[in-house]
Every structure is written in C-alpha cells, then in structure tokens.
DNA sequence: CTGGATCCATGATGATACTG
DNA sequence: CAGTATCATCATGGATCCAG
C-alpha cells in the first residue's frame, strides 16, 4: 500500500503537523475519536459522505503516524479505533477550529442537512463554553438515536464524551437528534424525555439553547446561493 | 473559474472551518500572513515548493472566503496580500498546530532541507514560549537574508512579526538564516552580528537555543554529518 | 523583474457496487 | 461489520510561457 509521503519540506512545525493531519477527512476522524473509541461503522455514520475506501485509507495513515490504534480482538468481528496519546493531544487543534467555526462559519442547521447527535452536542457544548458564564460542575446524560453521550463541566470547562456515565447524572435526556435540535432552536420538544431534579433541569434548559443565540453573520435573509 | 465548494455537509463547526481552510497549503498561507502583509513572491519564497498556479488558486479562495484581501494600488506593481480580521482569528489554530508539531513532529533541520528565516524564528519563538520560564518583556530585531523580523514578549507571550520595529530593540541581529541556525544548534556564529547591551544580549543567547534542547524522538543517532 | 496563466501528467478523492 | 473493487472526476505538481 502506497503511503502518503507528501511532505512540504519546510523546517516548520505547523507544516510538519499538517503533513500528518492535513489531508481531507483526517482531522474529522480525530474529532470523532476524541469522544472515545469507535468502530468503523460508527465513524462512517458520523463522517457522513466519506467513502469506506477513504476512511480505510485515513485510518491506515493515522495508524502509521501513531495517532490512532486499532483494537482487534481474536474472536470478535468488530475493530475499535482509538486515539493514541499523540492523537489525543490534537484536542486543542480541534477546539481551536471549532471555536473559529463558531465565530466565523456559523449557520443554522439547514432543512435537508444531515445532523448527527454527536456533532450537534459538540457545537452546543462549544457555544456554552464560550458564551455562557456558568461553568459550575454538572453532568448531563443524553441518549440520542440510541447512543450515549455525557456532557459535563468540571468547574472550568464544558466537555463532551460519547459514553455511559459512571456516576449518576444531574439530568438525563432521551430522544432523537432531531428532537434535540428542535428543543435547542425553540421548537417542539414533545419527543424528548428530560429527567432530573428541578434546579439542574432548569439550568439545562437555560444553557442548552446558547448556540441558538449566536447569529453573527447575516442570518435569515433567505439562503446564500452558491454559484460556481 | 470553478470554485471549491466541496462541503462536508455536516452540522459541525470544525467541519465548517475545514471547508474554508482545510485544503492543502491554505493554512500555510495563513501562517505566513499572520506575521504581516506579503507579496506574491514573498509567499512563494516561504511556501517553498508551492506552484504559482496553486498559490494563485488558494489566494483567490481565501479572498472569496473573506480571510484574505489583496491590496492593489493603481500605479504600483506589487500586490500586497493581508489577512482580514476573520483570517487573523485563525492565529490560535496555527498556534495549536505549531505546538503539537513541536511536541510530536520535532526533528532537527536536515542538511538539504530548505530553511526560511521566518520559519526558523517561528519555531524558536514557539519553543521559548513553551519551554522557557522567562516571559519578561523583550524586543529583538533580526535582519535575516535581508528581511526584518521582530521577536518580542509582552510579559505573557512571545510573538513573531515580520516588520521593522517602531521602537528601538534590546538586541539587533544581522545575518543569514543559515548562520542563525548554526547559532541555535551550537555551531559557529561568525557570520552573525549581534548587538545590544550586555544583559539583554546574554538573555538572547540563553533563550535562542531553547529549541535545540527539545529532543523527544530518537535523535542524533550519529551518522548524519553532511553539511553544505 | 513581479504576478501570474497554460499545458500536461499524476495522484487523490468520490460514486457505486460487491464480499469475507 | 469491516472493509474491496472498479471507474470516473477532481486536485495538485512540474515545467514552461507571457504581459506590464
């Protein structure tokens, strides 16, 4: 298998970093592994639009670059991909891109746009972390489209992981990504079950909509027609 | 002219950011404009290996994405490219990549590797900012290969710009990038003129070599002695 | 000289279908 | 579930050329 040895040939650590994660899809694979190990098909579901061929190639490259490892247990069909410590250290890069996107590439979810629960939550968490003053500890357990997510604050930063909580959560939400989107953007929440004590629940309701208040670009003046 | 409208189609601000700056070379163009406006040929010199065609295309795309603007003055031959505020906000992304590269992709400059003064300085500054405890205010003026660079600390962070200092600098260095590389990595500094008062000068000497102390990967397995 | 444009070759990616 | 195979298209690199 031919390796991607395209080098910029610069003595520059930014270029060196981009030689490893600058290919299309690479940083998005890292992004989706930052919340925990995933299987091939988990990644395909999140990376809507990636072809299996490309995902295979990226995972191989990231493996060779020692950013990702593949757990293959004998007698088990599934392969679990997870980040190495070096891969996990790309968290600040993803965070920086995420914050920049929030500032300069924000746009309401479009009607036909595929929406994965994990991406919606990631954006919500980034918006809360940036725009809200409330960083008191909290733990929310969300079960969306059958997947477990844990949103929590350690008192300083809000974080997202894709896992079942090891401790009881303050708030538990069950439903679909579409229902959560509706809740966030101020529409019906009939299809969402939200459980918890009154105070944490009220706090959840107050914070979860933070991203809907971000309207930096001209928003709602019809849609922007992309022409070539 | 066909535009690059390749979209990931995700509701995810990281993906949205990468749709704008994820193409090959794009973030490196941003990197080289972060230190100040540059001409087309200035960029070609720094982005060693980029073809004029690709640079033209990237500059057009970044212009349309409102990250870069082109200053074309009537009666002046040169075109000066500079970052818009949105483009300058990518600084944290570049910094994060740079720090990751310093940690996980560090390697001594190779013998035949082209070395641009600005990249060498950027790496030196990042290493000082990360590894050194000394963040007291300072201003160093370096004139390398005929270009002006200003390295300074505001008391919190070390920064690099490509400009003549507006205030007198503590230390002034004149020479070539190759001579600075030699100084940093502990070889001859005959071809480098270093001027300044004793104390700032001593501090410069103490800090400038910081990057040479970073040897995380297996380094110096001998046998590499070819120098031009 | 600067600031590109043009042509061609090659490599990377996408669409779709299929398999152990 | 975790990929392969095949084909088509797009993006990039290398070299060369050109206008102000």
Short mmCIF file of C-alpha atoms (C1' of nucleotides) in Angstrom, two decimals:
data_model
loop_
_atom_site.label_atom_id
_atom_site.label_comp_id
_atom_site.label_asym_id
_atom_site.label_seq_id
_atom_site.Cartn_x
_atom_site.Cartn_y
_atom_site.Cartn_z
CA UNK A 1 0.00 0.00 0.00
CA UNK A 2 1.38 3.32 -1.03
CA UNK A 3 1.92 5.76 1.77
CA UNK A 4 1.20 9.39 1.74
CA UNK A 5 4.65 10.87 1.97
CA UNK A 6 3.74 14.23 0.54
CA UNK A 7 5.97 16.48 2.52
CA UNK A 8 6.07 20.25 2.49
CA UNK A 9 9.81 20.10 3.06
CA UNK A 10 9.80 23.08 5.42
CA UNK A 11 11.52 23.40 8.73
CA UNK A 12 8.26 24.50 10.32
CA UNK A 13 6.31 22.62 12.95
CA UNK A 14 2.97 23.80 11.60
CA UNK A 15 3.83 22.27 8.25
CA UNK A 16 5.06 19.12 9.99
CA UNK A 17 1.77 18.83 11.83
CA UNK A 18 -0.19 19.32 8.62
CA UNK A 19 1.83 16.64 6.88
CA UNK A 20 0.28 14.22 9.34
CA UNK A 21 -3.26 15.50 9.72
CA UNK A 22 -3.69 17.92 6.83
CA UNK A 23 -5.34 15.50 4.41
CA UNK A 24 -9.02 15.78 3.77
CA UNK A 25 -11.08 13.96 6.44
CA UNK A 26 -8.09 13.31 8.73
CA UNK A 27 -8.91 15.89 11.37
CA UNK A 28 -12.57 14.91 11.27
CA UNK A 29 -11.63 11.34 12.08
CA UNK A 30 -9.62 12.66 15.02
CA UNK A 31 -12.56 14.81 16.04
CA UNK A 32 -14.90 11.83 16.20
CA UNK A 33 -12.40 9.72 18.12
CA UNK A 34 -11.80 12.44 20.72
CA UNK A 35 -15.04 11.49 22.45
CA UNK A 36 -13.99 7.86 22.76
CA UNK A 37 -13.19 4.71 20.76
CA UNK A 38 -15.39 3.95 17.78
CA UNK A 39 -15.96 1.19 15.29
CA UNK A 40 -15.58 1.57 11.54
CA UNK A 41 -19.30 1.91 11.00
CA UNK A 42 -19.65 4.33 13.91
CA UNK A 43 -17.18 6.55 12.11
CA UNK A 44 -18.95 6.16 8.77
CA UNK A 45 -22.19 7.25 10.42
CA UNK A 46 -20.60 10.40 11.83
CA UNK A 47 -18.46 11.23 8.81
CA UNK A 48 -21.49 11.35 6.55
CA UNK A 49 -20.29 11.33 2.97
CA UNK A 50 -16.96 9.63 3.46
CA UNK A 51 -16.47 6.53 1.37
CA UNK A 52 -15.32 3.32 3.04
CA UNK A 53 -12.25 3.38 0.85
CA UNK A 54 -11.21 6.81 2.03
CA UNK A 55 -11.94 6.02 5.66
CA UNK A 56 -9.86 2.87 5.44
CA UNK A 57 -7.01 4.81 3.91
CA UNK A 58 -7.17 7.56 6.55
CA UNK A 59 -7.27 5.08 9.41
CA UNK A 60 -4.24 3.29 7.98
CA UNK A 61 -2.32 6.54 7.63
CA UNK A 62 -3.24 7.71 11.11
CA UNK A 63 -2.23 4.33 12.45
CA UNK A 64 1.16 4.54 10.77
CA UNK A 65 1.56 8.08 12.07
CA UNK A 66 0.90 6.67 15.56
CA UNK A 67 -2.14 8.84 16.16
CA UNK A 68 -4.68 6.01 16.10
CA UNK A 69 -4.55 2.36 17.05
CA UNK A 70 -6.86 -0.45 16.02
CA UNK A 71 -8.03 -2.89 18.66
CA UNK A 72 -8.62 -6.26 17.04
CA UNK A 73 -9.57 -8.98 19.49
CA UNK A 74 -9.48 -12.60 18.29
CA UNK A 75 -12.98 -14.00 18.10
CA UNK A 76 -14.56 -10.55 17.80
CA UNK A 77 -15.63 -9.13 14.48
CA UNK A 78 -15.51 -5.50 15.45
CA UNK A 79 -12.43 -3.35 15.30
CA UNK A 80 -12.33 -0.49 17.77
CA UNK A 81 -10.30 2.51 16.75
CA UNK A 82 -8.98 4.80 19.43
CA UNK A 83 -6.56 7.68 19.73
CA UNK A 84 -3.03 7.29 20.98
CA UNK A 85 -1.76 9.93 23.43
CA UNK A 86 -0.26 11.82 20.49
CA UNK A 87 -3.63 11.71 18.74
CA UNK A 88 -5.44 12.90 21.83
CA UNK A 89 -3.03 15.83 22.02
CA UNK A 90 -4.72 17.15 18.88
CA UNK A 91 -7.66 18.15 21.06
CA UNK A 92 -6.53 21.79 21.23
CA UNK A 93 -6.32 21.90 17.43
CA UNK A 94 -9.88 20.65 17.07
CA UNK A 95 -11.04 23.05 19.77
CA UNK A 96 -9.42 25.98 18.03
CA UNK A 97 -11.03 25.07 14.71
CA UNK A 98 -14.36 24.54 16.42
CA UNK A 99 -14.24 27.93 18.11
CA UNK A 100 -13.22 29.63 14.88
CA UNK A 101 -16.07 27.93 13.06
CA UNK A 102 -18.47 29.03 15.76
CA UNK A 103 -17.32 32.63 15.31
CA UNK A 104 -16.92 32.85 11.57
CA UNK A 105 -18.74 29.97 9.90
CA UNK A 106 -21.86 29.71 12.00
CA UNK A 107 -25.10 28.96 10.20
CA UNK A 108 -28.34 27.50 11.39
CA UNK A 109 -28.81 23.83 10.55
CA UNK A 110 -30.31 23.67 7.10
CA UNK A 111 -33.51 21.72 6.45
CA UNK A 112 -32.05 18.88 4.41
CA UNK A 113 -28.71 18.83 6.20
CA UNK A 114 -27.86 15.53 7.86
CA UNK A 115 -27.50 16.04 11.57
CA UNK A 116 -25.60 13.68 13.83
CA UNK A 117 -26.32 13.86 17.52
CA UNK A 118 -22.64 13.99 18.41
CA UNK A 119 -21.97 16.98 16.17
CA UNK A 120 -24.99 18.84 17.42
CA UNK A 121 -23.87 18.26 21.01
CA UNK A 122 -20.30 19.23 20.23
CA UNK A 123 -21.46 22.55 18.83
CA UNK A 124 -23.82 23.12 21.76
CA UNK A 125 -21.02 22.42 24.24
CA UNK A 126 -18.59 24.73 22.46
CA UNK A 127 -21.18 27.51 22.44
CA UNK A 128 -21.90 27.07 26.14
CA UNK A 129 -18.21 27.02 26.95
CA UNK A 130 -17.63 30.21 25.01
CA UNK A 131 -20.73 32.28 25.53
CA UNK A 132 -22.11 31.25 28.92
CA UNK A 133 -20.75 32.45 32.24
CA UNK A 134 -21.94 29.35 34.00
CA UNK A 135 -19.13 26.83 34.43
CA UNK A 136 -20.25 25.21 37.66
CA UNK A 137 -19.85 21.41 37.74
CA UNK A 138 -22.60 19.48 36.04
CA UNK A 139 -23.19 16.12 34.34
CA UNK A 140 -25.85 15.53 31.71
CA UNK A 141 -26.51 12.12 30.25
CA UNK A 142 -28.07 12.15 26.80
CA UNK A 143 -29.29 9.08 24.95
CA UNK A 144 -29.84 10.21 21.39
CA UNK A 145 -30.64 7.91 18.47
CA UNK A 146 -29.58 5.06 20.73
CA UNK A 147 -26.12 6.43 21.52
CA UNK A 148 -24.88 7.57 24.91
CA UNK A 149 -23.32 10.98 25.41
CA UNK A 150 -22.04 12.64 28.53
CA UNK A 151 -21.86 16.42 28.73
CA UNK A 152 -20.17 17.72 31.81
CA UNK A 153 -18.39 20.65 33.34
CA UNK A 154 -15.51 20.19 35.75
CA UNK A 155 -15.94 23.72 37.08
CA UNK A 156 -13.73 25.25 34.41
CA UNK A 157 -14.60 23.80 31.03
CA UNK A 158 -17.52 22.01 29.43
CA UNK A 159 -16.69 18.71 27.73
CA UNK A 160 -18.35 16.08 25.60
CA UNK A 161 -17.72 12.35 25.62
CA UNK A 162 -19.59 9.50 23.99
CA UNK A 163 -20.03 7.07 26.84
CA UNK A 164 -22.37 5.98 29.54
CA UNK A 165 -21.77 7.95 32.72
CA UNK A 166 -20.03 6.09 35.53
CA UNK A 167 -21.75 8.30 38.09
CA UNK A 168 -25.43 9.26 38.20
CA UNK A 169 -26.09 12.34 36.07
CA UNK A 170 -27.91 15.51 37.11
CA UNK A 171 -30.06 15.42 34.01
CA UNK A 172 -30.97 12.56 31.71
CA UNK A 173 -32.31 13.20 28.23
CA UNK A 174 -33.70 10.55 25.91
CA UNK A 175 -34.81 11.02 22.32
CA UNK A 176 -33.56 11.75 18.83
CA UNK A 177 -31.06 14.23 17.45
CA UNK A 178 -33.90 15.89 15.53
CA UNK A 179 -35.86 16.37 18.74
CA UNK A 180 -32.84 17.90 20.48
CA UNK A 181 -32.34 20.23 17.55
CA UNK A 182 -35.96 21.31 17.88
CA UNK A 183 -35.50 21.96 21.59
CA UNK A 184 -32.35 24.00 21.03
CA UNK A 185 -33.87 26.12 18.32
CA UNK A 186 -37.01 26.78 20.20
CA UNK A 187 -39.46 24.40 18.69
CA UNK A 188 -41.40 21.47 19.98
CA UNK A 189 -39.73 19.10 22.41
CA UNK A 190 -42.52 16.57 22.63
CA UNK A 191 -40.32 13.72 21.55
CA UNK A 192 -37.66 14.39 24.17
CA UNK A 193 -37.81 12.90 27.65
CA UNK A 194 -35.93 15.07 30.13
CA UNK A 195 -35.49 13.86 33.70
CA UNK A 196 -33.79 15.38 36.73
CA UNK A 197 -34.27 17.50 39.80
CA UNK A 198 -35.83 20.90 39.32
CA UNK A 199 -32.72 23.02 39.64
CA UNK A 200 -30.33 21.10 37.35
CA UNK A 201 -33.17 20.69 34.92
CA UNK A 202 -33.83 24.40 34.81
CA UNK A 203 -30.12 25.00 34.30
CA UNK A 204 -30.03 22.52 31.43
CA UNK A 205 -32.92 24.29 29.79
CA UNK A 206 -31.22 27.65 30.23
CA UNK A 207 -27.86 26.56 28.81
CA UNK A 208 -28.73 24.13 26.05
CA UNK A 209 -30.13 26.86 23.85
CA UNK A 210 -26.99 29.01 23.98
CA UNK A 211 -25.96 28.22 20.44
CA UNK A 212 -29.29 29.42 19.08
CA UNK A 213 -28.42 32.90 20.31
CA UNK A 214 -25.34 33.07 18.09
CA UNK A 215 -26.22 34.92 14.93
CA UNK A 216 -23.02 36.67 13.91
CA UNK A 217 -23.43 36.56 10.16
CA UNK A 218 -26.38 37.90 8.31
CA UNK A 219 -28.87 35.25 9.17
CA UNK A 220 -32.28 34.53 7.78
CA UNK A 221 -32.08 36.88 4.78
CA UNK A 222 -33.07 33.90 2.66
CA UNK A 223 -30.31 31.49 1.76
CA UNK A 224 -26.97 32.19 0.27
CA UNK A 225 -26.83 30.77 -3.22
CA UNK A 226 -23.52 29.19 -4.01
CA UNK A 227 -22.69 29.69 -7.65
CA UNK A 228 -19.69 28.41 -9.45
CA UNK B 1 -13.43 29.74 -12.84
CA UNK B 2 -14.58 26.82 -10.83
CA UNK B 3 -14.80 27.35 -7.13
CA UNK B 4 -14.01 24.88 -4.48
CA UNK B 5 -17.39 24.27 -2.93
CA UNK B 6 -16.57 20.82 -1.57
CA UNK B 7 -18.64 20.71 1.53
CA UNK B 8 -18.65 18.04 4.21
CA UNK B 9 -22.35 18.65 4.71
CA UNK B 10 -22.13 18.28 8.48
CA UNK B 11 -23.65 20.47 11.10
CA UNK B 12 -20.29 20.77 12.82
CA UNK B 13 -18.23 23.91 13.18
CA UNK B 14 -14.95 22.04 12.91
CA UNK B 15 -16.03 20.72 9.53
CA UNK B 16 -17.25 24.19 8.55
CA UNK B 17 -13.87 25.62 9.44
CA UNK B 18 -12.06 22.94 7.46
CA UNK B 19 -14.24 23.61 4.44
CA UNK B 20 -12.62 27.03 4.34
CA UNK B 21 -9.02 26.32 5.34
CA UNK B 22 -8.70 22.55 5.02
CA UNK B 23 -7.25 22.46 1.52
CA UNK B 24 -3.59 21.72 1.07
CA UNK B 25 -1.44 24.87 1.54
CA UNK B 26 -4.32 27.02 2.82
CA UNK B 27 -3.29 27.10 6.47
CA UNK B 28 0.33 27.62 5.48
CA UNK B 29 -0.65 30.72 3.53
CA UNK B 30 -2.48 31.95 6.62
CA UNK B 31 0.59 31.13 8.72
CA UNK B 32 2.84 33.27 6.57
CA UNK B 33 0.40 36.17 6.52
CA UNK B 34 0.00 36.15 10.30
CA UNK B 35 3.30 37.98 10.66
CA UNK B 36 2.20 40.76 8.32
CA UNK B 37 1.21 41.53 4.69
CA UNK B 38 3.23 39.85 1.96
CA UNK B 39 3.61 39.97 -1.80
CA UNK B 40 3.01 37.02 -4.09
CA UNK B 41 6.72 36.33 -4.41
CA UNK B 42 7.28 36.73 -0.67
CA UNK B 43 4.78 33.94 -0.21
CA UNK B 44 6.36 31.79 -2.90
CA UNK B 45 9.71 32.15 -1.13
CA UNK B 46 8.26 30.99 2.20
CA UNK B 47 5.99 28.29 0.80
CA UNK B 48 8.89 26.51 -0.83
CA UNK B 49 7.51 24.01 -3.29
CA UNK B 50 4.15 25.60 -3.98
CA UNK B 51 3.45 26.22 -7.65
CA UNK B 52 2.33 29.67 -8.74
CA UNK B 53 -0.86 28.12 -10.00
CA UNK B 54 -1.74 26.63 -6.66
CA UNK B 55 -0.83 29.79 -4.76
CA UNK B 56 -3.00 31.87 -7.07
CA UNK B 57 -5.88 29.49 -6.56
CA UNK B 58 -5.50 29.47 -2.78
CA UNK B 59 -5.31 33.24 -2.59
CA UNK B 60 -8.46 33.53 -4.67
CA UNK B 61 -10.31 31.06 -2.48
CA UNK B 62 -9.16 32.73 0.72
CA UNK B 63 -10.20 36.07 -0.73
CA UNK B 64 -13.67 34.79 -1.56
CA UNK B 65 -13.91 33.26 1.91
CA UNK B 66 -13.09 36.71 3.28
CA UNK B 67 -9.96 35.58 5.08
CA UNK B 68 -7.51 37.45 2.87
CA UNK B 69 -7.67 40.69 0.91
CA UNK B 70 -5.48 41.83 -1.95
CA UNK B 71 -4.26 45.42 -1.90
CA UNK B 72 -3.80 46.60 -5.46
CA UNK B 73 -2.83 50.25 -5.65
CA UNK B 74 -3.03 51.95 -9.04
CA UNK B 75 0.43 52.85 -10.24
CA UNK B 76 2.08 50.23 -8.04
CA UNK B 77 3.23 46.95 -9.45
CA UNK B 78 3.09 44.87 -6.33
CA UNK B 79 0.04 43.24 -4.84
CA UNK B 80 0.10 43.01 -1.06
CA UNK B 81 -1.92 40.24 0.49
CA UNK B 82 -3.05 40.61 4.06
CA UNK B 83 -5.38 38.87 6.48
CA UNK B 84 -8.85 40.11 7.25
CA UNK B 85 -9.92 40.07 10.91
CA UNK B 86 -11.53 36.67 10.32
CA UNK B 87 -8.26 35.42 8.84
CA UNK B 88 -6.26 36.77 11.74
CA UNK B 89 -8.58 34.92 14.11
CA UNK B 90 -7.04 31.70 12.78
CA UNK B 91 -3.96 32.51 14.86
CA UNK B 92 -4.99 30.11 17.65
CA UNK B 93 -5.41 27.31 15.11
CA UNK B 94 -1.90 27.85 13.77
CA UNK B 95 -0.54 28.10 17.30
CA UNK B 96 -2.18 24.83 18.28
CA UNK B 97 -0.78 23.05 15.23
CA UNK B 98 2.63 24.57 15.87
CA UNK B 99 2.67 23.42 19.48
CA UNK B 100 1.53 19.95 18.50
CA UNK B 101 4.22 19.78 15.86
CA UNK B 102 6.81 20.87 18.40
CA UNK B 103 5.72 18.09 20.73
CA UNK B 104 5.14 15.26 18.31
CA UNK B 105 6.79 16.04 14.98
CA UNK B 106 10.02 17.65 16.09
CA UNK B 107 13.14 16.84 14.11
CA UNK B 108 16.41 18.67 13.70
CA UNK B 109 16.71 20.60 10.45
CA UNK B 110 18.02 18.20 7.85
CA UNK B 111 21.10 19.02 5.80
CA UNK B 112 19.45 19.59 2.44
CA UNK B 113 16.22 20.95 3.86
CA UNK B 114 15.38 24.46 2.68
CA UNK B 115 15.25 26.76 5.66
CA UNK B 116 13.42 30.06 5.65
CA UNK B 117 14.36 32.57 8.31
CA UNK B 118 10.74 33.20 9.23
CA UNK B 119 10.03 29.52 9.85
CA UNK B 120 13.16 29.05 11.88
CA UNK B 121 12.22 32.05 14.02
CA UNK B 122 8.65 30.89 14.39
CA UNK B 123 9.81 27.55 15.71
CA UNK B 124 12.33 29.19 18.03
CA UNK B 125 9.66 31.51 19.41
CA UNK B 126 7.20 28.67 19.96
CA UNK B 127 9.86 26.67 21.78
CA UNK B 128 10.76 29.61 24.01
CA UNK B 129 7.11 30.29 24.72
CA UNK B 130 6.50 26.69 25.69
CA UNK B 131 9.68 25.55 27.37
CA UNK B 132 11.22 28.66 28.92
CA UNK B 133 10.07 30.23 32.16
CA UNK B 134 11.27 33.65 31.11
CA UNK B 135 8.43 35.76 29.75
CA UNK B 136 9.67 39.19 30.77
CA UNK B 137 9.16 41.89 28.13
CA UNK B 138 11.78 41.98 25.40
CA UNK B 139 12.22 43.10 21.80
CA UNK B 140 14.69 41.56 19.40
CA UNK B 141 15.20 42.89 15.90
CA UNK B 142 16.56 40.37 13.44
CA UNK B 143 17.60 41.15 9.89
CA UNK B 144 17.99 37.80 8.17
CA UNK B 145 18.56 37.30 4.46
CA UNK B 146 17.56 40.94 4.05
CA UNK B 147 14.18 40.60 5.78
CA UNK B 148 13.15 42.28 9.04
CA UNK B 149 11.73 40.29 11.90
CA UNK B 150 10.65 41.38 15.33
CA UNK B 151 10.59 38.90 18.18
CA UNK B 152 9.10 40.24 21.36
CA UNK B 153 7.46 39.31 24.61
CA UNK B 154 4.70 41.41 26.12
CA UNK B 155 5.30 39.90 29.54
CA UNK B 156 3.00 36.95 28.90
CA UNK B 157 3.65 35.53 25.46
CA UNK B 158 6.42 35.57 22.91
CA UNK B 159 5.42 36.69 19.42
CA UNK B 160 6.90 36.97 15.97
CA UNK B 161 6.17 39.58 13.34
CA UNK B 162 7.87 40.34 10.04
CA UNK B 163 8.40 44.08 10.28
CA UNK B 164 10.87 46.73 11.24
CA UNK B 165 10.48 47.67 14.88
CA UNK B 166 8.85 51.02 15.60
CA UNK B 167 10.76 51.24 18.88
CA UNK B 168 14.47 50.58 19.44
CA UNK B 169 15.08 46.91 20.11
CA UNK B 170 17.05 45.41 23.01
CA UNK B 171 19.02 43.21 20.68
CA UNK B 172 19.72 43.55 16.97
CA UNK B 173 20.88 40.58 14.93
CA UNK B 174 22.08 40.73 11.35
CA UNK B 175 23.00 37.80 9.13
CA UNK B 176 21.59 34.82 7.29
CA UNK B 177 19.11 32.15 8.26
CA UNK B 178 21.87 29.57 7.96
CA UNK B 179 24.03 31.49 10.43
CA UNK B 180 21.14 31.73 12.89
CA UNK B 181 20.54 28.03 12.54
CA UNK B 182 24.19 27.44 13.35
CA UNK B 183 23.95 29.66 16.43
CA UNK B 184 20.84 27.89 17.67
CA UNK B 185 22.26 24.44 17.20
CA UNK B 186 25.52 25.28 18.82
CA UNK B 187 27.83 25.80 15.93
CA UNK B 188 29.76 28.77 14.65
CA UNK B 189 28.16 32.19 14.73
CA UNK B 190 30.89 34.04 12.90
CA UNK B 191 28.54 35.29 10.21
CA UNK B 192 26.07 36.74 12.67
CA UNK B 193 26.34 40.26 14.01
CA UNK B 194 24.67 40.56 17.40
CA UNK B 195 24.38 43.98 19.04
CA UNK B 196 22.90 45.12 22.32
CA UNK B 197 23.59 45.84 25.97
CA UNK B 198 25.21 43.10 27.98
CA UNK B 199 22.18 41.90 29.90
CA UNK B 200 19.62 41.65 27.06
CA UNK B 201 22.33 40.14 24.91
CA UNK B 202 23.06 37.45 27.46
CA UNK B 203 19.36 36.74 27.75
CA UNK B 204 19.05 36.42 23.98
CA UNK B 205 21.92 33.93 23.96
CA UNK B 206 20.30 31.95 26.74
CA UNK B 207 16.85 31.76 25.17
CA UNK B 208 17.50 31.46 21.45
CA UNK B 209 18.85 27.95 21.80
CA UNK B 210 15.78 26.62 23.61
CA UNK B 211 14.55 24.65 20.63
CA UNK B 212 17.83 22.78 20.37
CA UNK B 213 17.10 21.25 23.78
CA UNK B 214 13.93 19.58 22.51
CA UNK B 215 14.83 16.05 21.59
CA UNK B 216 11.70 13.98 22.17
CA UNK B 217 12.19 11.47 19.36
CA UNK B 218 15.25 9.33 18.86
CA UNK B 219 17.65 11.99 17.78
CA UNK B 220 21.27 12.18 16.87
CA UNK B 221 21.85 8.50 16.12
CA UNK B 222 25.10 9.82 14.66
CA UNK B 223 25.94 9.11 11.03
CA UNK B 224 24.42 12.36 9.94
CA UNK B 225 27.29 14.71 9.38
CA UNK B 226 26.85 16.05 5.88
CA UNK B 227 26.80 19.81 5.90
CA UNK B 228 26.85 22.04 2.89
"C1'" DC C 1 11.82 41.86 -12.57
"C1'" DT C 2 6.66 40.72 -10.50
"C1'" DG C 3 2.46 38.30 -10.93
"C1'" DG C 4 0.67 35.41 -12.82
"C1'" DA C 5 -1.52 31.83 -16.92
"C1'" DT C 6 -1.30 27.38 -19.69
"C1'" DC C 7 -0.46 22.61 -20.72
"C1'" DC C 8 0.20 18.05 -19.28
"C1'" DA C 9 0.99 14.08 -16.07
"C1'" DT C 10 -0.13 12.04 -11.91
"C1'" DG C 11 -2.15 11.36 -7.68
"C1'" DA C 12 -6.13 11.85 -4.58
"C1'" DT C 13 -10.96 11.61 -3.99
"C1'" DG C 14 -15.93 10.37 -4.96
"C1'" DA C 15 -19.81 7.16 -6.53
"C1'" DT C 16 -21.38 2.78 -6.66
"C1'" DA C 17 -21.38 -1.93 -6.13
"C1'" DC C 18 -19.92 -6.00 -4.01
"C1'" DT C 19 -17.63 -9.55 -0.48
"C1'" DG C 20 -15.40 -12.48 3.55
"C1'" DC D 1 -19.17 -5.44 10.46
"C1'" DA D 2 -15.37 -4.09 8.03
"C1'" DG D 3 -13.89 -3.47 4.52
"C1'" DT D 4 -12.51 -4.24 -1.50
"C1'" DA D 5 -13.02 -3.37 -6.42
"C1'" DT D 6 -13.82 -0.57 -10.28
"C1'" DC D 7 -14.37 3.51 -12.68
"C1'" DA D 8 -14.79 8.50 -13.20
"C1'" DT D 9 -13.56 13.01 -11.78
"C1'" DC D 10 -11.04 16.44 -9.43
"C1'" DA D 11 -6.90 18.46 -7.38
"C1'" DT D 12 -2.08 19.03 -7.40
"C1'" DG D 13 2.77 19.19 -9.15
"C1'" DG D 14 6.23 20.29 -12.81
"C1'" DA D 15 7.52 22.83 -16.47
"C1'" DT D 16 7.06 26.49 -19.40
"C1'" DC D 17 5.48 30.82 -21.14
"C1'" DC D 18 3.75 35.66 -21.07
"C1'" DA D 19 2.20 40.59 -20.17
"C1'" DG D 20 3.03 45.02 -17.71
#
